[in-house]
PDB file of C-alpha atoms in Angstrom:
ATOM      1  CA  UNK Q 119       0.000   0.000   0.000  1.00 74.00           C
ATOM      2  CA  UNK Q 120       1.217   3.237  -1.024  1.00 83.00           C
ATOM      3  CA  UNK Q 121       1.798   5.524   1.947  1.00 92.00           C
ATOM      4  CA  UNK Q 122       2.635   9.576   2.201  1.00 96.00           C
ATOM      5  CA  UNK Q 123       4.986  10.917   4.818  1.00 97.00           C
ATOM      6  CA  UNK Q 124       5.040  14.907   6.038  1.00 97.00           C
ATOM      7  CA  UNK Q 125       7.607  15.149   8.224  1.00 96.00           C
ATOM      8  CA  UNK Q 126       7.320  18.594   9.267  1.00 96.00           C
ATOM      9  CA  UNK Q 127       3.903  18.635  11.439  1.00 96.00           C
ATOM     10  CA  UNK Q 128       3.937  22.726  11.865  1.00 97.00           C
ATOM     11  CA  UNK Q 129       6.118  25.634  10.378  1.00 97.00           C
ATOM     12  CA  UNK Q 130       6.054  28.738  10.336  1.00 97.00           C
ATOM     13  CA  UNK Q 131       7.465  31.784   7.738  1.00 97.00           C
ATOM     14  CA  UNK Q 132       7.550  36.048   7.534  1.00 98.00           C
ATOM     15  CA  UNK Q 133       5.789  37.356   4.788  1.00 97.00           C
ATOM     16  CA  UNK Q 134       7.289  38.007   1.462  1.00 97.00           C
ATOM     17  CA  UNK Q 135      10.005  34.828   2.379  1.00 97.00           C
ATOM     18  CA  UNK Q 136      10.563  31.472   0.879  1.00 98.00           C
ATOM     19  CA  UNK Q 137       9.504  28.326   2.718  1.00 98.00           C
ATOM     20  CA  UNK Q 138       9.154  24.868   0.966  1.00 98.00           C
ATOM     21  CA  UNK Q 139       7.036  21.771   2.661  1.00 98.00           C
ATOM     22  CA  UNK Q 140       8.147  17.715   2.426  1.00 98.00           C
ATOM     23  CA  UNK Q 141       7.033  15.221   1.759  1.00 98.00           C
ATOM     24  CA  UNK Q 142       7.870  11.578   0.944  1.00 97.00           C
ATOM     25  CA  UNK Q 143       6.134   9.056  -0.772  1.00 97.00           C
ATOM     26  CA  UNK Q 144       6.490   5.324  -0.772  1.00 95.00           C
ATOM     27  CA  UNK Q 145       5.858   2.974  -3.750  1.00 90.00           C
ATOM     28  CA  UNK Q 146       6.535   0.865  -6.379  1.00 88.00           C
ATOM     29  CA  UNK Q 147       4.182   2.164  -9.065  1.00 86.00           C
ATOM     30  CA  UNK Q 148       6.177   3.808 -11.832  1.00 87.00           C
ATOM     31  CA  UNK Q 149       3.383   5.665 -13.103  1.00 88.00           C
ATOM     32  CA  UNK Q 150       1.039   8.013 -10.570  1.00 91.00           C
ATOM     33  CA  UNK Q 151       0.218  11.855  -9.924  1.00 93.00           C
ATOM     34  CA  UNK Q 152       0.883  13.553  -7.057  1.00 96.00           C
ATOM     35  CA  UNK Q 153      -0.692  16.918  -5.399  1.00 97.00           C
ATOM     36  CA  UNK Q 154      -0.586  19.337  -2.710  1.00 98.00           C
ATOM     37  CA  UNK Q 155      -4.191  20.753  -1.422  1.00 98.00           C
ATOM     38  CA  UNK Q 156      -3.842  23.322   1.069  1.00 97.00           C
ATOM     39  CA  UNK Q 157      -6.833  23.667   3.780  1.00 97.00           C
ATOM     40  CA  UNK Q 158      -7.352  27.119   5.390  1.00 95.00           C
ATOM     41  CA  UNK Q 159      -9.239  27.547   8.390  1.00 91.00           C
ATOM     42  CA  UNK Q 160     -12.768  27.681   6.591  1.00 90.00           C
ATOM     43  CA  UNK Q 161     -11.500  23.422   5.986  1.00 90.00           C
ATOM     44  CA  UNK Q 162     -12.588  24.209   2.355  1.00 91.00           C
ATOM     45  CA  UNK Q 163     -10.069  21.535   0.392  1.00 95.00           C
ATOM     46  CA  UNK Q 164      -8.282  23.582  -2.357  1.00 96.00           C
ATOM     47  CA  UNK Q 165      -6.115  22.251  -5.267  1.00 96.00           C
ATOM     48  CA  UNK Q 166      -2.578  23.803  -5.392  1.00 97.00           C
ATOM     49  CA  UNK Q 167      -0.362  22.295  -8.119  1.00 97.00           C
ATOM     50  CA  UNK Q 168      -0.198  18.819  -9.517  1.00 95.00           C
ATOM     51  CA  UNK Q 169       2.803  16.737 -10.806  1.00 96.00           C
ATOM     52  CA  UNK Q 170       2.561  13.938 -13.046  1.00 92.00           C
ATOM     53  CA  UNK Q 171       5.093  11.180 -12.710  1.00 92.00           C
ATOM     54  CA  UNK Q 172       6.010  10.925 -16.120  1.00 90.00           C
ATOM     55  CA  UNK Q 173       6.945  14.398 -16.670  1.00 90.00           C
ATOM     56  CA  UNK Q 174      10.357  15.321 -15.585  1.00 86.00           C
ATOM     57  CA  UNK Q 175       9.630  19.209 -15.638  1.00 92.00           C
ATOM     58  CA  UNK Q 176       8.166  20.068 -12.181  1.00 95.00           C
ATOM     59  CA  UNK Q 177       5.138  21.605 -11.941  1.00 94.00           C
ATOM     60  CA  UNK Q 178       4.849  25.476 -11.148  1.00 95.00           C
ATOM     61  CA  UNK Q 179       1.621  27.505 -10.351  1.00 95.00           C
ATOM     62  CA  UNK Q 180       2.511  31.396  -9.902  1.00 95.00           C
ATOM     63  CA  UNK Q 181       4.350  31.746  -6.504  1.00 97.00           C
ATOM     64  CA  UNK Q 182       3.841  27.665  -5.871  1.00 97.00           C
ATOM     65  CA  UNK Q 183       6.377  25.096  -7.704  1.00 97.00           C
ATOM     66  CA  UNK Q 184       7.298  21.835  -6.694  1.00 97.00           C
ATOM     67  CA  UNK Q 185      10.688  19.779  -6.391  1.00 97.00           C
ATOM     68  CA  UNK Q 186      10.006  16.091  -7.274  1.00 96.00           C
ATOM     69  CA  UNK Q 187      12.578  13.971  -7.060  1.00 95.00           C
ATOM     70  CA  UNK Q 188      11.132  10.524  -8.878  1.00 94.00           C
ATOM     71  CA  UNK Q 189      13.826   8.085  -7.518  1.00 94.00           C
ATOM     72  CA  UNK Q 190      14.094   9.603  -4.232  1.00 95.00           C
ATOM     73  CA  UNK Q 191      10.643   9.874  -3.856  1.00 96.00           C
ATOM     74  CA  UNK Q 192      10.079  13.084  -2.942  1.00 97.00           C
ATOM     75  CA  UNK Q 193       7.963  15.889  -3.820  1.00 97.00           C
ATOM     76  CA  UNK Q 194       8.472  19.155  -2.180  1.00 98.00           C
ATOM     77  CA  UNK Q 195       6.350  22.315  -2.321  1.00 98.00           C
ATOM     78  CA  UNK Q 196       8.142  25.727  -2.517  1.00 98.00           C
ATOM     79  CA  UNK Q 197       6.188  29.002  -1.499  1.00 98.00           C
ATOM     80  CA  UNK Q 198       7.377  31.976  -3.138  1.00 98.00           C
ATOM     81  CA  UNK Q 199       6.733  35.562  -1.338  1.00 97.00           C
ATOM     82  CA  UNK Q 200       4.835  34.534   0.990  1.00 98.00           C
ATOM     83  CA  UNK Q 201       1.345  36.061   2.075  1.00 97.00           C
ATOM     84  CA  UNK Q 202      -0.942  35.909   5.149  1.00 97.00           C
ATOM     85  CA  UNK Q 203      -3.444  34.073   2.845  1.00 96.00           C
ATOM     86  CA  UNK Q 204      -1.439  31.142   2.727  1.00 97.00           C
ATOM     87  CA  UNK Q 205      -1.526  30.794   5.704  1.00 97.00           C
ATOM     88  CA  UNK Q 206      -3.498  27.010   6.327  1.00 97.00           C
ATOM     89  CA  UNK Q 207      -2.398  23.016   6.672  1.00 97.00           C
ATOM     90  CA  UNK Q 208      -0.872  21.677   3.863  1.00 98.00           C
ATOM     91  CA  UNK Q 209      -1.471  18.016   2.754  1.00 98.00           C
ATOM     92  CA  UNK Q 210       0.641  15.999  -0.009  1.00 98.00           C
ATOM     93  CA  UNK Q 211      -1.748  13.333  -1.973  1.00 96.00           C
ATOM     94  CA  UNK Q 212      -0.541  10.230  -4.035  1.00 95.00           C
ATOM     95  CA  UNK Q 213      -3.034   9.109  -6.735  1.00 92.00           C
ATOM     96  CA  UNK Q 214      -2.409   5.701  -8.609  1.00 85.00           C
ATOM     97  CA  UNK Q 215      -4.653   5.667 -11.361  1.00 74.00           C
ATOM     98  CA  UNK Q 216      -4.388   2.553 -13.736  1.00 62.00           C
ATOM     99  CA  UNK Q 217      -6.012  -0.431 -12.784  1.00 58.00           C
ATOM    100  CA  UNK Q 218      -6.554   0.483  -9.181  1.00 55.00           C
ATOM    101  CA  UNK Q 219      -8.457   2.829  -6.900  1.00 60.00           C
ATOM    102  CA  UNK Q 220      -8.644   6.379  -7.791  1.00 79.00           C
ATOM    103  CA  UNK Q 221      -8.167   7.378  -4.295  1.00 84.00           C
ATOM    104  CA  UNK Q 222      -5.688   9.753  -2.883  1.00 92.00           C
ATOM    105  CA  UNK Q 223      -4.111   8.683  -0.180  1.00 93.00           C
ATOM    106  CA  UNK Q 224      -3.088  11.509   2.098  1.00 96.00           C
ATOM    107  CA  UNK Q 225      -0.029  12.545   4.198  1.00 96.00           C
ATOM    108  CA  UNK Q 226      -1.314  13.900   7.423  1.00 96.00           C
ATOM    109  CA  UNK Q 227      -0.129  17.706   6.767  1.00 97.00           C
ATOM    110  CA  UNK Q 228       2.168  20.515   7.719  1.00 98.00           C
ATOM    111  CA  UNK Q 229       0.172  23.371   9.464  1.00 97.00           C
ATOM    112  CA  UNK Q 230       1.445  26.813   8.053  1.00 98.00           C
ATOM    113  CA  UNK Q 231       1.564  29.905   8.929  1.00 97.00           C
ATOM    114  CA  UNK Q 232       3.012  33.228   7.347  1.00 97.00           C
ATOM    115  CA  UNK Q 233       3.683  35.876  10.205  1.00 97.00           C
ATOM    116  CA  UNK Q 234       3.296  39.557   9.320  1.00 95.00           C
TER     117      UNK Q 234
ATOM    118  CA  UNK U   6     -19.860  26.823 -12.691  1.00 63.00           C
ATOM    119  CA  UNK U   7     -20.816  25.901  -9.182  1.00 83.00           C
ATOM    120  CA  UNK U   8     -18.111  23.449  -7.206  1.00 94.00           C
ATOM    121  CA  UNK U   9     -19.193  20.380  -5.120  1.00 97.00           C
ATOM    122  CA  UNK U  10     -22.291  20.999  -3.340  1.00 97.00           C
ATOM    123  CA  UNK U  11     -22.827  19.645  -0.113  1.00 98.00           C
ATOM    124  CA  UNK U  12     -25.330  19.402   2.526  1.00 97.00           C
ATOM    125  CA  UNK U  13     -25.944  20.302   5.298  1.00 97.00           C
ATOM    126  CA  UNK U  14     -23.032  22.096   6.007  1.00 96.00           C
ATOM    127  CA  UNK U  15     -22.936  21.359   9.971  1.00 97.00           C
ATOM    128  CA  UNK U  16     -25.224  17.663  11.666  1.00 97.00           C
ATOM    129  CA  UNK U  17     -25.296  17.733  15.447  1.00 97.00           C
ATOM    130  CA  UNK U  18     -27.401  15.016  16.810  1.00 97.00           C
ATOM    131  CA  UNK U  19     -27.670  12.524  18.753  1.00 97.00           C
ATOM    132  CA  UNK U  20     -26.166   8.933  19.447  1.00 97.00           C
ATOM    133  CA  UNK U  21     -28.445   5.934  17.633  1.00 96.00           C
ATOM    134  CA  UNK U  22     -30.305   8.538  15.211  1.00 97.00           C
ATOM    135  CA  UNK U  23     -29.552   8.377  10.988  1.00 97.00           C
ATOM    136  CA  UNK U  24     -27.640  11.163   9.298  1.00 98.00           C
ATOM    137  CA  UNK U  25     -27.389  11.531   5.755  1.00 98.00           C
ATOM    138  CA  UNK U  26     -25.257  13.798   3.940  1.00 98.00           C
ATOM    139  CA  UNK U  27     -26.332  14.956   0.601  1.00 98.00           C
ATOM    140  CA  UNK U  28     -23.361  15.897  -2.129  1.00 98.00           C
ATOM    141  CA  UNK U  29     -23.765  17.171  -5.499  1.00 98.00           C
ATOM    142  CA  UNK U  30     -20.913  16.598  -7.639  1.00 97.00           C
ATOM    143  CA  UNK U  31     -19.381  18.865 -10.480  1.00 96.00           C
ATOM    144  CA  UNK U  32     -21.705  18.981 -13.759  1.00 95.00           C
ATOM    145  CA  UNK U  33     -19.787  16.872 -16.766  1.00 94.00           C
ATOM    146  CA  UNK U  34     -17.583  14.821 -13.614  1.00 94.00           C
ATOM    147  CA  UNK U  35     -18.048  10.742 -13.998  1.00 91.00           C
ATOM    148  CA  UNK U  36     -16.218  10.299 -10.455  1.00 92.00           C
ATOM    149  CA  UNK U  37     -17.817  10.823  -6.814  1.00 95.00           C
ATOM    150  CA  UNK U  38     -15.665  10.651  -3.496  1.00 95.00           C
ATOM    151  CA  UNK U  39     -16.697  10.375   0.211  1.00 97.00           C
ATOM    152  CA  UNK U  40     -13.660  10.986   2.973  1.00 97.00           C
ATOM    153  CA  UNK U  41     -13.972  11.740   6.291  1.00 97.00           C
ATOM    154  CA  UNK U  42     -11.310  14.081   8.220  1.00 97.00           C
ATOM    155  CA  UNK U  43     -10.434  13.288  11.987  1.00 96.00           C
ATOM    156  CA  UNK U  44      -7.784  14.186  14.296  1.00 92.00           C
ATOM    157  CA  UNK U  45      -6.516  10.712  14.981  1.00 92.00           C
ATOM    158  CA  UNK U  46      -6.619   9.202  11.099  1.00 92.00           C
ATOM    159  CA  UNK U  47      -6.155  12.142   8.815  1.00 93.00           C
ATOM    160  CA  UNK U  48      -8.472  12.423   5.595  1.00 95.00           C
ATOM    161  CA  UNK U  49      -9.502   8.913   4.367  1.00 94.00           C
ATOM    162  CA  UNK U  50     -11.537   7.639   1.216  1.00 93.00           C
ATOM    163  CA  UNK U  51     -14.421   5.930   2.656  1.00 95.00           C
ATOM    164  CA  UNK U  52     -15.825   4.898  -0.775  1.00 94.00           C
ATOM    165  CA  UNK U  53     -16.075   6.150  -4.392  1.00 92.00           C
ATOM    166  CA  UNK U  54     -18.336   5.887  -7.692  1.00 93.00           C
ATOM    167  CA  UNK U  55     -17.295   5.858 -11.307  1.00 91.00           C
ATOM    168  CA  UNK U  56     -20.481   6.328 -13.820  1.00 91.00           C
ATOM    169  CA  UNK U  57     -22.399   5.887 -10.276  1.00 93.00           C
ATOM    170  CA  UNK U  58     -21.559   2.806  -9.962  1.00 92.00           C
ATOM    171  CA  UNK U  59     -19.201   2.272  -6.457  1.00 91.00           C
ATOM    172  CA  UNK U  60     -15.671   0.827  -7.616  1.00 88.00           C
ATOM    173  CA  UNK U  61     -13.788   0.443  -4.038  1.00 87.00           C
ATOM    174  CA  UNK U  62     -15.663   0.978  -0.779  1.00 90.00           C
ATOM    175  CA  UNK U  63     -12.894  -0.359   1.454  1.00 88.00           C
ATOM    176  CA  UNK U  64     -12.679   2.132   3.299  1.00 90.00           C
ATOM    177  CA  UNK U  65     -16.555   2.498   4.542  1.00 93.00           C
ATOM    178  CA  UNK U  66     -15.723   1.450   8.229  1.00 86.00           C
ATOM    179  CA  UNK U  67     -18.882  -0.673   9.030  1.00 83.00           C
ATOM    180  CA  UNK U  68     -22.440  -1.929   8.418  1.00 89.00           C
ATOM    181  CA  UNK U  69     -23.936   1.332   9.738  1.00 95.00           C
ATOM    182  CA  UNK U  70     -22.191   3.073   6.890  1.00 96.00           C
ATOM    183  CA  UNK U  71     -23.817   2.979   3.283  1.00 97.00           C
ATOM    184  CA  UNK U  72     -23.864   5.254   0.238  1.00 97.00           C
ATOM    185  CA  UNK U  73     -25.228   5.458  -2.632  1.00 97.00           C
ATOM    186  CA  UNK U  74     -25.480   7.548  -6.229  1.00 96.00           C
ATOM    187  CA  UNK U  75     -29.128   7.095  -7.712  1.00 96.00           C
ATOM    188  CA  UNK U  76     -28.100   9.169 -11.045  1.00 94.00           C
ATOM    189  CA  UNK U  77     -24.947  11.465 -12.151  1.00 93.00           C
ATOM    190  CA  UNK U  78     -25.860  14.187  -9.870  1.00 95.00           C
ATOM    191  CA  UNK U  79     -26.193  13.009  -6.503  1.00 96.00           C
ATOM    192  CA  UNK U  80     -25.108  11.070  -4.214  1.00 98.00           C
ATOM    193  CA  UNK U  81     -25.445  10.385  -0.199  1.00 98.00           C
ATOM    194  CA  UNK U  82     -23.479   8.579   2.776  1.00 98.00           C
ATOM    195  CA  UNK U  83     -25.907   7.335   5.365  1.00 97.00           C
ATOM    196  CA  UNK U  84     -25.399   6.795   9.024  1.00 97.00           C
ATOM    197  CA  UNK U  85     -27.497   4.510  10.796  1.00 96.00           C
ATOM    198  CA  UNK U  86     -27.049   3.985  13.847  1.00 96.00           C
ATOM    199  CA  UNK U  87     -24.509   6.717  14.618  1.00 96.00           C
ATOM    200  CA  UNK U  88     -22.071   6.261  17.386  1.00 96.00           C
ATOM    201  CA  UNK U  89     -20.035   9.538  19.134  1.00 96.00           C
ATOM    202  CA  UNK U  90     -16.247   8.210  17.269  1.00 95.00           C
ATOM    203  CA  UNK U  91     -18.433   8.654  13.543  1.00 96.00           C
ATOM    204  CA  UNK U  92     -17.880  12.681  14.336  1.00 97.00           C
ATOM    205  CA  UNK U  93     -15.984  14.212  11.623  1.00 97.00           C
ATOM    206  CA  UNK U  94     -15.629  16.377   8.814  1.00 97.00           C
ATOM    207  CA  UNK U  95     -16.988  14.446   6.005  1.00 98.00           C
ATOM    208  CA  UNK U  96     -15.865  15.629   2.156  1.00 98.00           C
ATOM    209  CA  UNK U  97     -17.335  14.536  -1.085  1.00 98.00           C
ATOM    210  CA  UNK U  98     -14.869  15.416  -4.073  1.00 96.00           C
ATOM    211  CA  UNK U  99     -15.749  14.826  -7.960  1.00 95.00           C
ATOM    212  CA  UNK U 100     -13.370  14.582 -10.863  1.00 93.00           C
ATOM    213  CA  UNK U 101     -13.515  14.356 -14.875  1.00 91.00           C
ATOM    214  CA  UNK U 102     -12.058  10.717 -14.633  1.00 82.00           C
ATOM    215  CA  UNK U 103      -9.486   8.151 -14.029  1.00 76.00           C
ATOM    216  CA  UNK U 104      -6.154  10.382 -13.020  1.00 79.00           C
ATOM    217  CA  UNK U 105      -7.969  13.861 -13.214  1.00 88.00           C
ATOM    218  CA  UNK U 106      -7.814  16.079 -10.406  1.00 91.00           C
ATOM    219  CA  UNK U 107     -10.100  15.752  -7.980  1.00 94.00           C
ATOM    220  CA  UNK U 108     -12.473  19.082  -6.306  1.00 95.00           C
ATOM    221  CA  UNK U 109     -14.148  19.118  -2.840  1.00 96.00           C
ATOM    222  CA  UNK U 110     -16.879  20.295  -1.597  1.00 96.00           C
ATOM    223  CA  UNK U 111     -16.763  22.293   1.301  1.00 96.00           C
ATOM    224  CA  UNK U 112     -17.703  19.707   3.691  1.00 97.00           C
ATOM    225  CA  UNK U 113     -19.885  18.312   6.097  1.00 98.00           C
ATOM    226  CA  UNK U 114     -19.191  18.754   9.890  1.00 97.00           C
ATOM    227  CA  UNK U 115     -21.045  16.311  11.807  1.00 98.00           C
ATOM    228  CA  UNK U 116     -21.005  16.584  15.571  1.00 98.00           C
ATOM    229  CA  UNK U 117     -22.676  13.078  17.281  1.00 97.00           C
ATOM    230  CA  UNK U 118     -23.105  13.797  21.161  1.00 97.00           C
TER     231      UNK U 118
END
């Protein structure tokens, strides 16, 4: 069973800095996406970049860009100029799609928060 | 375009009554997800649907748990009897299909006392 690791359980960061998020995966799938959802207080689940496994490039959304690292198994999330509004827990999600359940399996988060 | 619908927003009740949450997925999505969020197991898939048929409950935790999808827009987890360790926050997500992102809802916090 695939399994997601965040090792970092809280963290904090000033605003306008740089802070980047772990997290580990375990598998032996060669194909499979991965994603980071950030929660903010209102526990609304919200989509922040996805990385496919087959692409080498890693995936950047404005100030949010990951670091995957295929055969370390590790995908990292780097937060660029930071702002209060990102301020929320973070969770990393493995998805293996073919012939198996579409589930996400879920690290259990790193709880963020950008100080003024 | 609305997101993930989902109703009600907040359940308190009582132990041994039903609760049913109601979820409408995204128009055009083929794929409905239930997971529950708790303190002690993180956010789990209880089960999902593909063409509203369900494809891998393994995670619904017992008999008292069911769910079903009656057509492409709808769907609800029932709770019958409810115990005091079923309180949660309980999400229903929808996607396009096999490997597409997934959206939640906004979830359902239910409270059993």
């Amino acid at each position: 069973a695939q399994t997601v690791t965040q090792s970092q359980p809280e963290m904090s960061v000033q605003e306008a800095e740089t802070v980047t998020l772990s997290c580990t995966y375990d598998t032996s799938e060669n194909n499979y996406y991965l994603f980071w959802y950030k929660q903010p207080p209102s526990r609304q689940m919200i989509l922040v970049i996805r990385q496919e496994a087959y692409k080498q490039q890693n995936a950047t959304e404005n100030r949010f860009s990951v670091n995957f690292q295929k055969a370390a198994k590790s995908f990292s999330l780097k937060i660029s100029d930071s702002q209060l509004g990102d301020t929320a827990m973070y969770f990393c999600a493995f998805m293996k799609p073919q012939g198996g359940s579409e589930k996400l399996v879920f690290g259990k988060g790193t709880k963020l928060t950008v100080n003024p | 375009d609305a997101g993930v619908i989902q109703s009600p927003r907040h359940e308190v009740t009582e132990m041994g009554q039903e609760v049913t949450l109601r979820c409408k997925p995204i128009s055009g999505h083929n794929s409905l997800f239930w997971y529950r969020q708790t303190m002690m197991r993180g956010l789990e898939l209880l089960i999902y649907f593909n063409n509203n048929v369900p494809i891998d409950d393994s995670g619904m935790p017992e008999d008292r748990f069911s769910a079903k999808m009656p057509n492409a827009s709808f769907s609800t987890l029932k709770i019958q009897p409810s115990e005091p360790r079923d309180s949660a926050v309980y999400f229903c997500a929808s996607s396009v299909g096999q490997g597409e992102t997934q959206y939640f809802g906004p979830g359902t916090r239910l409270l059993v006392l």
